[in-house]
Short mmCIF file of C-alpha atoms in Angstrom, two decimals:
data_model
loop_
_atom_site.label_atom_id
_atom_site.label_comp_id
_atom_site.label_asym_id
_atom_site.label_seq_id
_atom_site.Cartn_x
_atom_site.Cartn_y
_atom_site.Cartn_z
CA MET A 1 29.10 45.67 16.93
CA THR A 2 30.44 43.51 20.13
CA SER A 3 28.91 40.60 18.74
CA PHE A 4 30.67 40.96 15.36
CA LEU A 5 33.67 41.54 17.29
CA LEU A 6 33.30 38.26 19.60
CA ALA A 7 32.83 36.39 16.63
CA GLY A 8 36.65 36.12 15.55
CA THR A 9 37.94 35.58 18.99
CA PHE A 10 39.92 32.56 19.89
CA GLY A 11 36.61 31.16 22.25
CA ALA A 12 34.37 31.61 19.08
CA GLN A 13 36.78 29.26 17.64
CA LEU A 14 36.62 26.69 20.44
CA ASP A 15 33.08 27.04 20.27
CA VAL A 16 33.39 25.43 16.36
CA TRP A 17 36.38 23.33 16.81
CA PHE A 18 34.88 21.61 19.67
CA SER A 19 31.17 22.12 19.49
CA GLY A 20 30.49 18.31 18.40
CA PHE A 21 32.89 17.08 21.52
CA ASP A 22 31.41 19.37 23.89
CA TYR A 23 28.43 18.57 23.10
CA SER A 24 28.30 15.08 23.40
CA ILE A 25 29.66 15.47 27.71
CA PHE A 26 26.75 17.89 28.06
CA GLN A 27 24.63 15.36 26.96
CA PHE A 28 26.25 12.59 28.83
CA PHE A 29 25.93 14.68 32.28
CA GLY A 30 22.40 15.73 31.16
CA ASN A 31 20.68 12.36 30.59
CA MET A 32 22.05 11.42 34.23
CA GLN A 33 20.90 14.43 36.18
CA ASN A 34 18.67 13.98 39.23
CA TYR A 35 18.59 15.78 42.35
CA ILE A 36 20.84 14.27 44.28
CA LEU A 37 23.75 14.55 41.74
CA THR A 38 23.16 17.82 41.63
CA ILE A 39 23.21 18.70 45.49
CA ILE A 40 26.48 16.61 44.96
CA ALA A 41 27.71 18.72 41.91
CA LYS A 42 26.85 21.74 44.37
CA GLY A 43 29.13 20.63 46.73
CA PHE A 44 32.38 19.86 44.67
CA THR A 45 31.50 23.24 42.91
CA ALA A 46 31.83 25.19 46.17
CA MET A 47 35.35 23.55 46.13
CA GLY A 48 36.38 25.47 43.51
CA SER A 49 34.38 28.84 44.18
CA THR A 50 36.49 32.22 44.23
CA MET A 51 35.55 32.30 47.85
CA TYR A 52 36.91 28.76 48.90
CA VAL A 53 40.14 29.25 46.87
CA ALA A 54 40.70 32.71 48.14
CA MET A 55 40.04 31.29 51.61
CA PHE A 56 42.29 28.72 51.31
CA ALA A 57 45.14 31.03 50.71
CA VAL A 58 44.71 32.81 53.55
CA LEU A 59 44.83 29.25 55.37
CA GLY A 60 48.18 28.57 53.39
CA LEU A 61 49.64 31.96 54.32
CA ILE A 62 49.05 31.35 57.87
CA LEU A 63 50.68 28.14 57.66
CA CYS A 64 53.65 29.44 56.05
CA PHE A 65 54.36 31.11 59.98
CA PHE A 66 55.28 28.09 61.29
CA ARG A 67 58.13 25.35 60.26
CA ARG A 68 56.61 22.10 59.79
CA THR A 69 53.72 23.29 57.57
CA ARG A 70 55.43 26.55 55.55
CA LYS A 71 55.98 23.81 52.46
CA VAL A 72 52.53 23.71 52.24
CA GLY A 73 51.46 27.16 52.68
CA PHE A 74 53.83 28.60 50.56
CA ALA A 75 52.72 25.91 47.83
CA VAL A 76 49.26 26.68 48.10
CA VAL A 77 49.69 30.32 48.19
CA PHE A 78 51.91 30.62 45.10
CA ALA A 79 50.25 28.17 43.05
CA VAL A 80 47.02 30.33 43.77
CA ILE A 81 49.10 33.36 42.75
CA ILE A 82 50.22 32.02 39.35
CA GLY A 83 46.67 30.53 38.39
CA THR A 84 44.46 33.40 39.07
CA LEU A 85 47.00 35.42 37.09
CA LEU A 86 47.08 33.15 34.13
CA THR A 87 43.15 32.38 34.19
CA ASN A 88 41.74 35.36 34.95
CA VAL A 89 44.31 38.42 33.95
CA LEU A 90 45.90 36.76 31.11
CA ILE A 91 44.03 33.78 29.53
CA LYS A 92 40.03 34.49 30.02
CA PRO A 93 40.43 38.09 28.78
CA TRP A 94 42.01 37.31 25.27
CA ALA A 95 39.95 34.24 24.96
CA LEU A 96 36.52 35.72 25.47
CA ARG A 97 34.66 32.62 25.14
CA ILE A 98 30.89 33.22 25.84
CA ARG A 99 28.97 30.73 28.20
CA PRO A 100 27.16 28.00 27.32
CA TYR A 101 23.86 29.09 28.84
CA ASN A 102 24.26 32.32 26.40
CA THR A 103 25.46 30.64 23.13
CA LEU A 104 23.18 27.92 23.37
CA GLN A 105 19.74 29.31 24.48
CA GLY A 106 18.73 27.98 21.38
CA ASN A 107 18.98 24.29 22.25
CA ALA A 108 16.11 22.96 23.89
CA ALA A 109 17.71 20.04 25.51
CA TYR A 110 21.01 21.71 27.05
CA TRP A 111 18.55 24.70 28.21
CA SER A 112 16.43 22.23 30.00
CA TRP A 113 19.83 21.05 31.50
CA TYR A 114 20.55 23.72 32.34
CA VAL A 115 17.29 24.43 34.27
CA GLY A 116 17.23 21.51 35.85
CA ALA A 117 20.62 21.80 37.35
CA GLY A 118 19.99 24.71 38.79
CA MET A 119 20.55 27.85 36.25
CA LEU A 120 23.98 28.97 37.96
CA SER A 121 25.57 32.23 36.60
CA GLU A 122 28.64 33.93 36.70
CA SER A 123 29.82 37.11 35.37
CA ASP A 124 33.20 36.43 33.49
CA TYR A 125 33.95 35.06 30.19
CA CYS A 126 34.46 31.02 30.78
CA PHE A 127 37.77 29.68 29.17
CA PRO A 128 39.75 28.55 30.91
CA SER A 129 37.71 27.18 33.63
CA GLY A 130 38.19 29.21 37.13
CA HIS A 131 36.68 26.58 39.49
CA THR A 132 38.63 24.04 37.91
CA THR A 133 41.76 25.78 37.88
CA GLY A 134 41.70 26.60 41.44
CA ALA A 135 40.76 23.31 42.67
CA THR A 136 43.64 21.80 40.18
CA GLU A 137 46.61 24.35 41.36
CA ILE A 138 45.53 24.03 44.63
CA ALA A 139 45.27 20.28 44.93
CA ILE A 140 48.67 19.40 42.69
CA ALA A 141 50.67 22.04 45.08
CA LEU A 142 49.31 19.32 48.28
CA MET A 143 49.63 15.92 45.99
CA LEU A 144 53.31 17.17 45.44
CA CYS A 145 53.82 18.47 49.05
CA HIS A 146 52.73 15.30 50.36
CA LEU A 147 54.53 12.60 48.11
CA SER A 148 57.94 14.56 48.94
CA SER A 149 56.93 14.14 53.17
CA LYS A 150 59.08 11.59 54.79
CA ARG A 151 55.50 10.01 56.65
CA LYS A 152 54.19 7.33 54.66
CA ARG A 153 50.61 8.23 55.91
CA ALA A 154 51.07 11.54 54.37
CA LYS A 155 51.83 9.92 51.07
CA ALA A 156 49.38 7.65 51.59
CA PHE A 157 46.44 9.85 50.54
CA PHE A 158 48.17 12.01 47.52
CA TRP A 159 45.16 10.55 45.26
CA VAL A 160 42.75 12.32 47.02
CA PHE A 161 43.62 15.71 46.17
CA PRO A 162 43.63 15.44 42.36
CA LEU A 163 40.48 13.42 42.65
CA VAL A 164 38.70 16.12 44.53
CA ALA A 165 40.43 18.38 41.20
CA ILE A 166 38.61 15.93 38.96
CA LEU A 167 35.03 15.53 40.62
CA VAL A 168 35.14 19.87 40.97
CA GLY A 169 35.70 19.75 36.99
CA ALA A 170 33.06 17.60 36.03
CA SER A 171 30.82 19.21 38.13
CA ARG A 172 31.31 22.36 36.53
CA VAL A 173 29.79 20.74 33.26
CA TYR A 174 27.07 18.84 35.19
CA LEU A 175 25.89 22.42 36.26
CA MET A 176 26.01 23.34 32.69
CA VAL A 177 27.63 26.24 33.29
CA HIS A 178 31.36 25.05 31.21
CA TYR A 179 32.03 23.65 28.37
CA PRO A 180 33.79 20.60 28.82
CA THR A 181 36.78 22.02 27.03
CA ASP A 182 36.81 24.60 29.71
CA ILE A 183 37.29 22.22 31.91
CA ILE A 184 40.62 20.77 29.91
CA GLY A 185 42.19 24.10 30.14
CA GLY A 186 41.41 24.46 33.86
CA PHE A 187 43.33 21.18 34.34
CA ILE A 188 46.35 21.96 32.03
CA ILE A 189 46.53 25.38 33.77
CA GLY A 190 45.86 24.55 37.49
CA ILE A 191 48.55 21.74 36.75
CA VAL A 192 51.39 24.05 35.74
CA ALA A 193 50.25 26.59 38.72
CA GLY A 194 49.91 23.80 41.26
CA VAL A 195 54.08 22.40 40.08
CA CYS A 196 55.11 26.10 40.10
CA GLY A 197 54.23 26.56 43.41
CA TYR A 198 55.53 23.29 44.61
CA PHE A 199 58.91 24.20 43.22
CA LEU A 200 58.94 27.66 43.96
CA SER A 201 58.08 26.95 48.02
CA LYS A 202 60.82 24.46 47.78
CA ALA A 203 63.08 27.74 47.00
CA VAL A 204 61.95 29.41 49.86
CA CYS A 205 61.99 27.16 52.44
CA LEU A 206 65.67 26.40 51.55
CA ILE A 207 65.79 30.57 52.83
CA PHE A 208 64.11 29.63 56.25
CA LYS A 209 66.38 26.39 56.88
CA LYS A 210 67.91 27.04 59.64
CA ASP A 211 68.71 25.07 62.69
CA ARG A 212 68.59 21.44 62.12
CA THR A 213 70.23 20.02 65.83
CA PRO A 214 68.46 16.81 67.26
CA GLU A 215 67.34 19.56 69.80
CA ALA A 216 65.57 21.63 67.13
CA LEU A 217 64.11 18.57 65.47
CA ALA A 218 62.46 17.39 69.23
CA ALA A 219 61.12 21.00 69.45
CA LYS A 220 59.71 20.77 65.92
CA LYS A 221 57.90 16.94 66.31
CA LYS A 222 56.04 18.82 69.02
CA ASN A 223 54.65 21.78 66.88
CA LEU A 224 51.78 20.12 65.50
CA ARG A 225 49.90 17.68 67.45
CA GLY A 226 46.26 16.23 67.07
CA GLY A 227 44.92 19.70 68.75
CA ALA A 228 46.24 21.40 66.02
CA ILE A 229 45.46 19.16 62.93
CA LEU A 230 41.53 19.41 64.17
CA MET A 231 41.32 22.87 64.39
CA LEU A 232 42.75 22.47 60.48
CA ILE A 233 40.04 19.96 60.12
CA LEU A 234 37.28 22.59 61.63
CA VAL A 235 38.66 25.67 59.79
CA TRP A 236 38.25 23.64 56.26
CA LEU A 237 34.57 22.66 57.05
CA CYS A 238 33.89 26.17 57.63
CA MET A 239 35.42 27.20 54.29
CA PHE A 240 33.74 24.59 52.52
CA GLY A 241 30.34 25.06 54.36
CA LEU A 242 30.62 29.30 53.78
CA SER A 243 31.23 28.46 50.07
CA PHE A 244 28.91 25.76 49.36
CA TYR A 245 26.11 27.81 51.09
CA GLN A 246 26.75 30.46 48.73
CA VAL A 247 26.01 28.10 45.65
CA LEU A 248 22.97 26.49 47.04
CA THR A 249 21.35 30.13 47.36
CA SER A 250 23.13 31.12 44.01
CA GLY A 251 20.61 30.66 40.55
CA GLY A 252 17.50 30.41 39.46
CA GLU A 253 15.80 32.76 36.81
#
């Protein structure tokens, strides 16, 4: 009965409409698989995991309490909230697209690629990709905050964030846990969430905008020094390390 109902879902229609496109991308990544690339793919997929995105949102919440990092903090928090609601609350339960390692078990080539990539598995539906949404919403929020910064050094590195999001999405296909069209959906939702998060952050920061005297501006410049930046890097490394370990220890038969 359940199979009959799922046969009429939007996710099942995506399987039909994009079967050739999705399989050709699976084939592309499957043919390049090797041990080193698989470890790298798991590293990037860790940067879109639920644990990583949740910890990033907590870090963003902490940054909201400091004037100099408030815009970034609110942008990340709002982006994650919006992306999570759209992906996990609205679209996934509506689309009901079953994971490829469930629907393509009869395809010997796909199955060999899936086994070769470590047989990772997820407990939910797959459209759109939650990992890709999470990585993209954070990337777009950070990218827009950096582009709007008055510091030239910050603007120079804006491209790093979308590049990471693209690699996270690619890693999900490489590991054979998402259809390529799931990744495209995740990019779209992530971009929407990131843009909305950024503009909501700007609106909220206007409320906190108070003293702009020269003395206040001088004090503001002392709030974030090299030690604080180093601390942020160490916190990020801990977040990534925990998420990466979780991915490395997952999978198998």
